[in-house]
Amino acid sequence: MAGWDVHTHLIPPTVLTAAHRGEYGLSIDSGSLVVDGQRLPLKRLADPAALLQWIAEQDLDGAVVSVPPALFRYDAGVEWAELVNQGLRELATPQLRVLGQLPLLDPTAPAVAASLAREGVFSGFALGTPDLAGLDAVWRVLHELEAFTLIHPGHSDDKRLHSFYMSNLLGNPYETGLAAASLVFTDVPGRFPGIRFCLCHGGGVTAAVAGRWQRGVQTARPGIEELSMPVAEAVRSFYVDDLVHDEAMLQLLVRTFGAAHVLAGSDWPFPMGSDGVVGSRALAADELTVPLAKEVSAE
């Protein structure tokens, strides 16, 4: 078997250095990185060698690395994105393909994306789940790049999810579905078809509610504007990872997104990840995640 695990995480070394210095509001406490009130146990998250061991154990060509979602920090601006990207450059090897950080809500985000794409280091971009409306300037660049673009859920603000680990068990799938809905209803797949969006955790709730979204279009529910393609077609343009822990749900993913669009993703090294990857789905990510080396305009 060979191929790529599209959903793994490491903390960039530049972030760890900043935390040890007490910069950017970061700190290290009892073996954890403390960022905006969240604690990330360092251990394997700070150990690229452990990820290389996972790659060897799974008989993979390599892994696609993004930062843990607590590090998206879109309110931290361009300097934060530069710090993260420098650390990702340091992590990149033939076996570790890295996804760039964008200051997504900053006006410079399109230029940052175009600049990173020229380097031949980054294999695409990882995005969180803030409000994804109004980002046409970013989508235009990613479309021209035909960029692999991982959508990973960020933290939900719903306080009802604080009990029973529901912020992850329910909040994460909801956040991913919310991001997918925003893309569908702003017609991003129809207007910017070059972007290879990949939704983590099997797309969250997307497969379960896509039919309901289509019904909303058919009955002209308030606020829904005309789309250039049916919801099912828009959703089928997305890739998803296979991290759903449920065989019946996996079958639904194949029916909803197509077998070729279901990729291997482990969420290594988090406890909610998988214990192994499926070779056929790992193979599908090879060409999708080749490092970018393309000149585009951010105008």
PDB file of C-alpha atoms in Angstrom:
ATOM      1  CA  MET A   1       0.000   0.000   0.000  1.00  0.00           C
ATOM      2  CA  ALA A   2       1.047   3.574  -0.577  1.00  0.00           C
ATOM      3  CA  GLY A   3      -0.574   6.968  -0.658  1.00  0.00           C
ATOM      4  CA  TRP A   4      -1.236   9.919   1.604  1.00  0.00           C
ATOM      5  CA  ASP A   5      -3.084  10.594   4.821  1.00  0.00           C
ATOM      6  CA  VAL A   6      -4.692  13.989   4.133  1.00  0.00           C
ATOM      7  CA  HIS A   7      -5.632  14.829   7.722  1.00  0.00           C
ATOM      8  CA  THR A   8      -2.772  15.001  10.219  1.00  0.00           C
ATOM      9  CA  HIS A   9      -1.611  17.733  12.557  1.00  0.00           C
ATOM     10  CA  LEU A  10       1.632  19.156  13.899  1.00  0.00           C
ATOM     11  CA  ILE A  11       2.423  22.328  15.818  1.00  0.00           C
ATOM     12  CA  PRO A  12       4.993  24.325  13.811  1.00  0.00           C
ATOM     13  CA  PRO A  13       8.318  24.772  15.629  1.00  0.00           C
ATOM     14  CA  THR A  14       8.117  28.556  15.287  1.00  0.00           C
ATOM     15  CA  VAL A  15       4.896  28.505  17.324  1.00  0.00           C
ATOM     16  CA  LEU A  16       6.589  26.464  20.036  1.00  0.00           C
ATOM     17  CA  THR A  17       9.502  28.911  20.157  1.00  0.00           C
ATOM     18  CA  ALA A  18       7.082  31.846  20.441  1.00  0.00           C
ATOM     19  CA  ALA A  19       5.231  30.074  23.258  1.00  0.00           C
ATOM     20  CA  HIS A  20       8.414  29.477  25.221  1.00  0.00           C
ATOM     21  CA  ARG A  21       9.119  33.203  24.890  1.00  0.00           C
ATOM     22  CA  GLY A  22       5.587  34.156  25.914  1.00  0.00           C
ATOM     23  CA  GLU A  23       4.902  35.834  22.578  1.00  0.00           C
ATOM     24  CA  TYR A  24       1.610  36.119  20.644  1.00  0.00           C
ATOM     25  CA  GLY A  25      -0.357  35.403  23.813  1.00  0.00           C
ATOM     26  CA  LEU A  26       1.016  31.845  23.947  1.00  0.00           C
ATOM     27  CA  SER A  27       2.520  29.911  26.828  1.00  0.00           C
ATOM     28  CA  ILE A  28       3.731  26.444  27.782  1.00  0.00           C
ATOM     29  CA  ASP A  29       2.263  24.913  30.931  1.00  0.00           C
ATOM     30  CA  SER A  30       2.653  21.348  32.228  1.00  0.00           C
ATOM     31  CA  GLY A  31       3.554  19.940  28.828  1.00  0.00           C
ATOM     32  CA  SER A  32       0.777  21.726  26.950  1.00  0.00           C
ATOM     33  CA  LEU A  33       0.645  24.676  24.575  1.00  0.00           C
ATOM     34  CA  VAL A  34      -1.863  27.174  25.933  1.00  0.00           C
ATOM     35  CA  VAL A  35      -3.506  29.242  23.194  1.00  0.00           C
ATOM     36  CA  ASP A  36      -6.593  31.420  23.695  1.00  0.00           C
ATOM     37  CA  GLY A  37      -7.645  29.389  26.711  1.00  0.00           C
ATOM     38  CA  GLN A  38      -7.273  26.036  24.951  1.00  0.00           C
ATOM     39  CA  ARG A  39      -4.653  23.483  25.918  1.00  0.00           C
ATOM     40  CA  LEU A  40      -2.889  21.356  23.300  1.00  0.00           C
ATOM     41  CA  PRO A  41      -0.828  18.526  24.830  1.00  0.00           C
ATOM     42  CA  LEU A  42       2.526  18.716  23.094  1.00  0.00           C
ATOM     43  CA  LYS A  43       3.837  15.140  22.992  1.00  0.00           C
ATOM     44  CA  ARG A  44       3.230  13.847  19.441  1.00  0.00           C
ATOM     45  CA  LEU A  45       1.820  17.179  18.212  1.00  0.00           C
ATOM     46  CA  ALA A  46       5.309  18.605  18.616  1.00  0.00           C
ATOM     47  CA  ASP A  47       7.137  15.532  17.314  1.00  0.00           C
ATOM     48  CA  PRO A  48       7.487  15.177  13.520  1.00  0.00           C
ATOM     49  CA  ALA A  49       9.435  11.942  14.059  1.00  0.00           C
ATOM     50  CA  ALA A  50       6.326  10.395  15.619  1.00  0.00           C
ATOM     51  CA  LEU A  51       4.318  11.286  12.513  1.00  0.00           C
ATOM     52  CA  LEU A  52       7.013   9.749  10.312  1.00  0.00           C
ATOM     53  CA  GLN A  53       6.699   6.596  12.415  1.00  0.00           C
ATOM     54  CA  TRP A  54       2.912   6.606  11.775  1.00  0.00           C
ATOM     55  CA  ILE A  55       3.594   6.926   8.051  1.00  0.00           C
ATOM     56  CA  ALA A  56       5.920   3.927   8.180  1.00  0.00           C
ATOM     57  CA  GLU A  57       3.489   1.842  10.251  1.00  0.00           C
ATOM     58  CA  GLN A  58       0.687   2.548   7.776  1.00  0.00           C
ATOM     59  CA  ASP A  59       2.957   1.863   4.770  1.00  0.00           C
ATOM     60  CA  LEU A  60       2.188   5.293   3.332  1.00  0.00           C
ATOM     61  CA  ASP A  61       4.131   7.588   1.046  1.00  0.00           C
ATOM     62  CA  GLY A  62       3.520  10.401   3.498  1.00  0.00           C
ATOM     63  CA  ALA A  63       1.072  12.650   5.302  1.00  0.00           C
ATOM     64  CA  VAL A  64      -0.490  16.023   4.609  1.00  0.00           C
ATOM     65  CA  VAL A  65       0.048  18.292   7.627  1.00  0.00           C
ATOM     66  CA  SER A  66      -2.096  21.155   8.842  1.00  0.00           C
ATOM     67  CA  VAL A  67      -1.987  23.033  12.128  1.00  0.00           C
ATOM     68  CA  PRO A  68      -4.396  22.091  14.927  1.00  0.00           C
ATOM     69  CA  PRO A  69      -7.530  24.230  14.562  1.00  0.00           C
ATOM     70  CA  ALA A  70      -6.765  26.207  17.735  1.00  0.00           C
ATOM     71  CA  LEU A  71      -3.931  27.800  15.765  1.00  0.00           C
ATOM     72  CA  PHE A  72      -6.039  29.260  12.940  1.00  0.00           C
ATOM     73  CA  ARG A  73      -6.545  32.435  15.047  1.00  0.00           C
ATOM     74  CA  TYR A  74      -7.963  34.617  12.273  1.00  0.00           C
ATOM     75  CA  ASP A  75      -8.133  37.604  14.604  1.00  0.00           C
ATOM     76  CA  ALA A  76      -4.340  37.495  15.074  1.00  0.00           C
ATOM     77  CA  GLY A  77      -3.558  38.989  11.663  1.00  0.00           C
ATOM     78  CA  VAL A  78      -0.873  38.663   9.047  1.00  0.00           C
ATOM     79  CA  GLU A  79       2.099  38.396  11.418  1.00  0.00           C
ATOM     80  CA  TRP A  80       0.586  35.305  13.013  1.00  0.00           C
ATOM     81  CA  ALA A  81       0.084  33.676   9.605  1.00  0.00           C
ATOM     82  CA  GLU A  82       3.703  34.465   8.716  1.00  0.00           C
ATOM     83  CA  LEU A  83       4.937  32.859  11.941  1.00  0.00           C
ATOM     84  CA  VAL A  84       2.886  29.698  11.310  1.00  0.00           C
ATOM     85  CA  ASN A  85       3.925  29.453   7.664  1.00  0.00           C
ATOM     86  CA  GLN A  86       7.603  29.758   8.508  1.00  0.00           C
ATOM     87  CA  GLY A  87       7.228  26.829  10.876  1.00  0.00           C
ATOM     88  CA  LEU A  88       5.370  24.832   8.234  1.00  0.00           C
ATOM     89  CA  ARG A  89       8.225  25.445   5.801  1.00  0.00           C
ATOM     90  CA  GLU A  90      10.581  23.966   8.382  1.00  0.00           C
ATOM     91  CA  LEU A  91       8.369  20.875   8.698  1.00  0.00           C
ATOM     92  CA  ALA A  92       8.054  20.215   4.959  1.00  0.00           C
ATOM     93  CA  THR A  93       9.884  17.142   3.653  1.00  0.00           C
ATOM     94  CA  PRO A  94       9.194  14.691   0.822  1.00  0.00           C
ATOM     95  CA  GLN A  95       7.103  12.690   3.318  1.00  0.00           C
ATOM     96  CA  LEU A  96       5.381  15.650   4.989  1.00  0.00           C
ATOM     97  CA  ARG A  97       3.349  17.866   2.677  1.00  0.00           C
ATOM     98  CA  VAL A  98       2.214  21.033   4.435  1.00  0.00           C
ATOM     99  CA  LEU A  99      -0.922  23.145   4.028  1.00  0.00           C
ATOM    100  CA  GLY A 100      -0.407  26.882   4.278  1.00  0.00           C
ATOM    101  CA  GLN A 101      -2.009  29.246   6.753  1.00  0.00           C
ATOM    102  CA  LEU A 102      -3.961  32.210   5.370  1.00  0.00           C
ATOM    103  CA  PRO A 103      -4.963  35.354   7.272  1.00  0.00           C
ATOM    104  CA  LEU A 104      -8.357  34.452   5.863  1.00  0.00           C
ATOM    105  CA  LEU A 105     -10.362  37.470   7.032  1.00  0.00           C
ATOM    106  CA  ASP A 106      -7.619  40.015   6.263  1.00  0.00           C
ATOM    107  CA  PRO A 107      -7.575  41.913   2.934  1.00  0.00           C
ATOM    108  CA  THR A 108      -4.073  40.548   2.270  1.00  0.00           C
ATOM    109  CA  ALA A 109      -5.265  36.913   2.206  1.00  0.00           C
ATOM    110  CA  PRO A 110      -5.418  36.635  -1.621  1.00  0.00           C
ATOM    111  CA  ALA A 111      -1.886  38.018  -1.962  1.00  0.00           C
ATOM    112  CA  VAL A 112      -0.613  35.690   0.759  1.00  0.00           C
ATOM    113  CA  ALA A 113      -2.148  32.702  -1.035  1.00  0.00           C
ATOM    114  CA  ALA A 114      -0.571  33.724  -4.349  1.00  0.00           C
ATOM    115  CA  SER A 115       2.810  34.256  -2.693  1.00  0.00           C
ATOM    116  CA  LEU A 116       2.803  30.896  -0.905  1.00  0.00           C
ATOM    117  CA  ALA A 117       1.824  29.134  -4.135  1.00  0.00           C
ATOM    118  CA  ARG A 118       4.951  30.383  -5.897  1.00  0.00           C
ATOM    119  CA  GLU A 119       7.292  28.740  -3.396  1.00  0.00           C
ATOM    120  CA  GLY A 120       6.827  25.107  -4.359  1.00  0.00           C
ATOM    121  CA  VAL A 121       6.625  24.212  -0.652  1.00  0.00           C
ATOM    122  CA  PHE A 122       2.925  24.237   0.210  1.00  0.00           C
ATOM    123  CA  SER A 123       0.496  21.599  -1.056  1.00  0.00           C
ATOM    124  CA  GLY A 124      -2.541  23.814  -0.633  1.00  0.00           C
ATOM    125  CA  PHE A 125      -4.213  25.532   2.284  1.00  0.00           C
ATOM    126  CA  ALA A 126      -6.045  24.644   5.493  1.00  0.00           C
ATOM    127  CA  LEU A 127      -8.989  26.807   6.489  1.00  0.00           C
ATOM    128  CA  GLY A 128     -11.105  26.957   9.616  1.00  0.00           C
ATOM    129  CA  THR A 129     -14.806  27.649   9.792  1.00  0.00           C
ATOM    130  CA  PRO A 130     -15.403  31.357  10.344  1.00  0.00           C
ATOM    131  CA  ASP A 131     -18.046  33.060   8.193  1.00  0.00           C
ATOM    132  CA  LEU A 132     -16.967  32.042   4.684  1.00  0.00           C
ATOM    133  CA  ALA A 133     -19.235  34.502   2.871  1.00  0.00           C
ATOM    134  CA  GLY A 134     -17.685  37.518   1.145  1.00  0.00           C
ATOM    135  CA  LEU A 135     -14.372  35.831   0.341  1.00  0.00           C
ATOM    136  CA  ASP A 136     -14.572  35.887  -3.453  1.00  0.00           C
ATOM    137  CA  ALA A 137     -11.115  37.475  -3.756  1.00  0.00           C
ATOM    138  CA  VAL A 138      -9.626  34.492  -1.913  1.00  0.00           C
ATOM    139  CA  TRP A 139     -11.679  31.951  -3.841  1.00  0.00           C
ATOM    140  CA  ARG A 140     -10.579  33.492  -7.135  1.00  0.00           C
ATOM    141  CA  VAL A 141      -6.903  32.881  -6.330  1.00  0.00           C
ATOM    142  CA  LEU A 142      -7.502  29.358  -5.044  1.00  0.00           C
ATOM    143  CA  HIS A 143      -9.561  28.618  -8.163  1.00  0.00           C
ATOM    144  CA  GLU A 144      -6.728  29.716 -10.452  1.00  0.00           C
ATOM    145  CA  LEU A 145      -4.320  27.589  -8.425  1.00  0.00           C
ATOM    146  CA  GLU A 146      -6.667  24.580  -8.459  1.00  0.00           C
ATOM    147  CA  ALA A 147      -5.658  24.432  -4.817  1.00  0.00           C
ATOM    148  CA  PHE A 148      -6.305  21.542  -2.467  1.00  0.00           C
ATOM    149  CA  THR A 149      -8.133  23.339   0.352  1.00  0.00           C
ATOM    150  CA  LEU A 150      -8.826  21.497   3.589  1.00  0.00           C
ATOM    151  CA  ILE A 151     -11.785  22.736   5.636  1.00  0.00           C
ATOM    152  CA  HIS A 152     -11.289  21.839   9.298  1.00  0.00           C
ATOM    153  CA  PRO A 153     -13.862  22.760  11.947  1.00  0.00           C
ATOM    154  CA  GLY A 154     -12.951  25.380  14.462  1.00  0.00           C
ATOM    155  CA  HIS A 155     -14.365  25.767  17.956  1.00  0.00           C
ATOM    156  CA  SER A 156     -18.131  26.288  18.213  1.00  0.00           C
ATOM    157  CA  ASP A 157     -19.317  29.193  20.361  1.00  0.00           C
ATOM    158  CA  ASP A 158     -22.494  27.329  21.409  1.00  0.00           C
ATOM    159  CA  LYS A 159     -22.257  27.046  25.206  1.00  0.00           C
ATOM    160  CA  ARG A 160     -24.766  24.186  25.188  1.00  0.00           C
ATOM    161  CA  LEU A 161     -21.956  22.001  23.831  1.00  0.00           C
ATOM    162  CA  HIS A 162     -19.740  22.380  26.896  1.00  0.00           C
ATOM    163  CA  SER A 163     -20.983  19.146  28.496  1.00  0.00           C
ATOM    164  CA  PHE A 164     -20.098  15.580  27.533  1.00  0.00           C
ATOM    165  CA  TYR A 165     -17.338  16.609  25.094  1.00  0.00           C
ATOM    166  CA  MET A 166     -20.122  17.684  22.728  1.00  0.00           C
ATOM    167  CA  SER A 167     -18.040  20.627  21.462  1.00  0.00           C
ATOM    168  CA  ASN A 168     -16.138  17.957  19.536  1.00  0.00           C
ATOM    169  CA  LEU A 169     -18.660  15.124  19.185  1.00  0.00           C
ATOM    170  CA  LEU A 170     -21.426  17.358  17.846  1.00  0.00           C
ATOM    171  CA  GLY A 171     -19.883  20.809  17.435  1.00  0.00           C
ATOM    172  CA  ASN A 172     -17.202  19.726  14.964  1.00  0.00           C
ATOM    173  CA  PRO A 173     -19.597  17.998  12.525  1.00  0.00           C
ATOM    174  CA  TYR A 174     -21.951  20.974  12.743  1.00  0.00           C
ATOM    175  CA  GLU A 175     -19.172  23.500  12.079  1.00  0.00           C
ATOM    176  CA  THR A 176     -18.030  21.608   8.984  1.00  0.00           C
ATOM    177  CA  GLY A 177     -21.593  21.363   7.695  1.00  0.00           C
ATOM    178  CA  LEU A 178     -22.050  25.071   8.294  1.00  0.00           C
ATOM    179  CA  ALA A 179     -18.948  25.830   6.235  1.00  0.00           C
ATOM    180  CA  ALA A 180     -20.143  23.532   3.439  1.00  0.00           C
ATOM    181  CA  ALA A 181     -23.572  25.189   3.448  1.00  0.00           C
ATOM    182  CA  SER A 182     -21.993  28.633   3.219  1.00  0.00           C
ATOM    183  CA  LEU A 183     -19.974  27.525   0.197  1.00  0.00           C
ATOM    184  CA  VAL A 184     -22.976  25.913  -1.484  1.00  0.00           C
ATOM    185  CA  PHE A 185     -25.405  28.794  -0.938  1.00  0.00           C
ATOM    186  CA  THR A 186     -22.885  31.427  -2.080  1.00  0.00           C
ATOM    187  CA  ASP A 187     -22.408  29.264  -5.200  1.00  0.00           C
ATOM    188  CA  VAL A 188     -18.657  28.905  -4.666  1.00  0.00           C
ATOM    189  CA  PRO A 189     -18.464  25.421  -6.288  1.00  0.00           C
ATOM    190  CA  GLY A 190     -20.270  26.774  -9.359  1.00  0.00           C
ATOM    191  CA  ARG A 191     -18.333  30.031  -9.660  1.00  0.00           C
ATOM    192  CA  PHE A 192     -14.891  28.749  -8.635  1.00  0.00           C
ATOM    193  CA  PRO A 193     -14.830  25.098  -9.737  1.00  0.00           C
ATOM    194  CA  GLY A 194     -11.032  24.866  -9.719  1.00  0.00           C
ATOM    195  CA  ILE A 195     -10.843  24.723  -5.911  1.00  0.00           C
ATOM    196  CA  ARG A 196     -10.477  21.187  -4.550  1.00  0.00           C
ATOM    197  CA  PHE A 197     -12.239  21.592  -1.202  1.00  0.00           C
ATOM    198  CA  CYS A 198     -11.777  18.703   1.217  1.00  0.00           C
ATOM    199  CA  LEU A 199     -14.104  18.583   4.238  1.00  0.00           C
ATOM    200  CA  CYS A 200     -12.763  16.930   7.382  1.00  0.00           C
ATOM    201  CA  HIS A 201     -14.580  14.246   9.385  1.00  0.00           C
ATOM    202  CA  GLY A 202     -16.509  13.006   6.375  1.00  0.00           C
ATOM    203  CA  GLY A 203     -17.905  16.468   5.740  1.00  0.00           C
ATOM    204  CA  GLY A 204     -19.555  16.588   9.150  1.00  0.00           C
ATOM    205  CA  VAL A 205     -23.348  16.702   8.787  1.00  0.00           C
ATOM    206  CA  THR A 206     -23.224  17.630   5.090  1.00  0.00           C
ATOM    207  CA  ALA A 207     -24.219  14.263   3.613  1.00  0.00           C
ATOM    208  CA  ALA A 208     -27.135  13.954   6.041  1.00  0.00           C
ATOM    209  CA  VAL A 209     -28.666  17.350   5.250  1.00  0.00           C
ATOM    210  CA  ALA A 210     -27.799  17.972   1.568  1.00  0.00           C
ATOM    211  CA  GLY A 211     -31.263  16.821   0.513  1.00  0.00           C
ATOM    212  CA  ARG A 212     -32.830  19.285   2.927  1.00  0.00           C
ATOM    213  CA  TRP A 213     -30.725  22.059   1.412  1.00  0.00           C
ATOM    214  CA  GLN A 214     -32.018  21.125  -2.048  1.00  0.00           C
ATOM    215  CA  ARG A 215     -35.591  21.245  -0.765  1.00  0.00           C
ATOM    216  CA  GLY A 216     -34.915  24.757   0.491  1.00  0.00           C
ATOM    217  CA  VAL A 217     -33.807  25.769  -2.996  1.00  0.00           C
ATOM    218  CA  GLN A 218     -36.809  24.120  -4.668  1.00  0.00           C
ATOM    219  CA  THR A 219     -39.261  25.889  -2.367  1.00  0.00           C
ATOM    220  CA  ALA A 220     -37.489  29.252  -2.601  1.00  0.00           C
ATOM    221  CA  ARG A 221     -36.943  29.642   1.127  1.00  0.00           C
ATOM    222  CA  PRO A 222     -36.129  33.190   2.277  1.00  0.00           C
ATOM    223  CA  GLY A 223     -32.595  34.374   1.593  1.00  0.00           C
ATOM    224  CA  ILE A 224     -31.732  31.594  -0.855  1.00  0.00           C
ATOM    225  CA  GLU A 225     -30.642  32.917  -4.221  1.00  0.00           C
ATOM    226  CA  GLU A 226     -30.513  31.039  -7.506  1.00  0.00           C
ATOM    227  CA  LEU A 227     -27.579  28.636  -7.780  1.00  0.00           C
ATOM    228  CA  SER A 228     -25.718  27.641 -10.921  1.00  0.00           C
ATOM    229  CA  MET A 229     -26.058  23.921 -10.131  1.00  0.00           C
ATOM    230  CA  PRO A 230     -28.243  21.635  -8.006  1.00  0.00           C
ATOM    231  CA  VAL A 231     -27.149  21.190  -4.411  1.00  0.00           C
ATOM    232  CA  ALA A 232     -26.290  17.519  -4.983  1.00  0.00           C
ATOM    233  CA  GLU A 233     -23.931  18.477  -7.813  1.00  0.00           C
ATOM    234  CA  ALA A 234     -22.314  21.237  -5.756  1.00  0.00           C
ATOM    235  CA  VAL A 235     -21.804  18.870  -2.826  1.00  0.00           C
ATOM    236  CA  ARG A 236     -20.388  16.206  -5.137  1.00  0.00           C
ATOM    237  CA  SER A 237     -17.618  18.628  -6.096  1.00  0.00           C
ATOM    238  CA  PHE A 238     -16.273  18.389  -2.536  1.00  0.00           C
ATOM    239  CA  TYR A 239     -13.750  15.844  -1.337  1.00  0.00           C
ATOM    240  CA  VAL A 240     -14.108  14.478   2.189  1.00  0.00           C
ATOM    241  CA  ASP A 241     -11.915  12.406   4.441  1.00  0.00           C
ATOM    242  CA  ASP A 242     -13.204   9.024   5.621  1.00  0.00           C
ATOM    243  CA  LEU A 243     -13.027   9.733   9.357  1.00  0.00           C
ATOM    244  CA  VAL A 244     -16.595   8.874  10.412  1.00  0.00           C
ATOM    245  CA  HIS A 245     -16.186   5.753  12.625  1.00  0.00           C
ATOM    246  CA  ASP A 246     -19.307   4.224  11.060  1.00  0.00           C
ATOM    247  CA  GLU A 247     -19.521   1.851   8.099  1.00  0.00           C
ATOM    248  CA  ALA A 248     -23.083   2.899   7.208  1.00  0.00           C
ATOM    249  CA  MET A 249     -22.008   6.551   7.192  1.00  0.00           C
ATOM    250  CA  LEU A 250     -19.039   5.660   5.017  1.00  0.00           C
ATOM    251  CA  GLN A 251     -21.423   4.133   2.487  1.00  0.00           C
ATOM    252  CA  LEU A 252     -23.453   7.360   2.559  1.00  0.00           C
ATOM    253  CA  LEU A 253     -20.288   9.355   1.877  1.00  0.00           C
ATOM    254  CA  VAL A 254     -19.586   7.256  -1.204  1.00  0.00           C
ATOM    255  CA  ARG A 255     -23.152   7.773  -2.480  1.00  0.00           C
ATOM    256  CA  THR A 256     -23.112  11.503  -1.716  1.00  0.00           C
ATOM    257  CA  PHE A 257     -19.612  12.565  -2.792  1.00  0.00           C
ATOM    258  CA  GLY A 258     -18.512   9.678  -5.031  1.00  0.00           C
ATOM    259  CA  ALA A 259     -15.968   6.989  -4.178  1.00  0.00           C
ATOM    260  CA  ALA A 260     -13.100   8.901  -5.813  1.00  0.00           C
ATOM    261  CA  HIS A 261     -13.805  11.895  -3.556  1.00  0.00           C
ATOM    262  CA  VAL A 262     -13.524   9.984  -0.267  1.00  0.00           C
ATOM    263  CA  LEU A 263      -9.914  10.238   0.917  1.00  0.00           C
ATOM    264  CA  ALA A 264      -7.981   8.682   3.776  1.00  0.00           C
ATOM    265  CA  GLY A 265      -7.732  10.979   6.774  1.00  0.00           C
ATOM    266  CA  SER A 266      -6.726   9.878  10.259  1.00  0.00           C
ATOM    267  CA  ASP A 267      -6.728  13.114  12.323  1.00  0.00           C
ATOM    268  CA  TRP A 268      -3.393  11.929  13.756  1.00  0.00           C
ATOM    269  CA  PRO A 269      -2.514  12.274  16.633  1.00  0.00           C
ATOM    270  CA  PHE A 270      -5.835  13.194  18.261  1.00  0.00           C
ATOM    271  CA  PRO A 271      -7.815  10.600  20.277  1.00  0.00           C
ATOM    272  CA  MET A 272     -10.885  11.037  18.029  1.00  0.00           C
ATOM    273  CA  GLY A 273      -8.810   9.980  15.033  1.00  0.00           C
ATOM    274  CA  SER A 274      -8.595   6.561  13.413  1.00  0.00           C
ATOM    275  CA  ASP A 275      -6.271   3.669  14.202  1.00  0.00           C
ATOM    276  CA  GLY A 276      -5.351   3.088  10.567  1.00  0.00           C
ATOM    277  CA  VAL A 277      -5.949   4.183   6.992  1.00  0.00           C
ATOM    278  CA  VAL A 278      -7.446   2.386   3.993  1.00  0.00           C
ATOM    279  CA  GLY A 279      -4.941   2.057   1.183  1.00  0.00           C
ATOM    280  CA  SER A 280      -7.276   2.647  -1.749  1.00  0.00           C
ATOM    281  CA  ARG A 281      -8.470   5.919  -0.255  1.00  0.00           C
ATOM    282  CA  ALA A 282      -4.909   6.952   0.604  1.00  0.00           C
ATOM    283  CA  LEU A 283      -3.852   6.517  -3.016  1.00  0.00           C
ATOM    284  CA  ALA A 284      -6.499   8.983  -4.188  1.00  0.00           C
ATOM    285  CA  ALA A 285      -4.755  11.934  -2.521  1.00  0.00           C
ATOM    286  CA  ASP A 286      -1.406  11.658  -4.304  1.00  0.00           C
ATOM    287  CA  GLU A 287      -1.885  14.036  -7.239  1.00  0.00           C
ATOM    288  CA  LEU A 288      -4.307  16.251  -5.313  1.00  0.00           C
ATOM    289  CA  THR A 289      -1.695  17.267  -2.761  1.00  0.00           C
ATOM    290  CA  VAL A 290       1.411  17.752  -4.874  1.00  0.00           C
ATOM    291  CA  PRO A 291       3.168  20.957  -3.699  1.00  0.00           C
ATOM    292  CA  LEU A 292       2.023  24.066  -5.572  1.00  0.00           C
ATOM    293  CA  ALA A 293       4.481  25.899  -7.796  1.00  0.00           C
ATOM    294  CA  LYS A 294       2.354  28.265  -9.822  1.00  0.00           C
ATOM    295  CA  GLU A 295       2.257  31.980 -10.565  1.00  0.00           C
ATOM    296  CA  VAL A 296      -1.130  33.662 -10.245  1.00  0.00           C
ATOM    297  CA  SER A 297      -2.337  37.195  -9.800  1.00  0.00           C
ATOM    298  CA  ALA A 298      -4.068  38.311  -6.618  1.00  0.00           C
ATOM    299  CA  GLU A 299      -5.588  41.349  -8.318  1.00  0.00           C
TER     300      GLU A 299
END
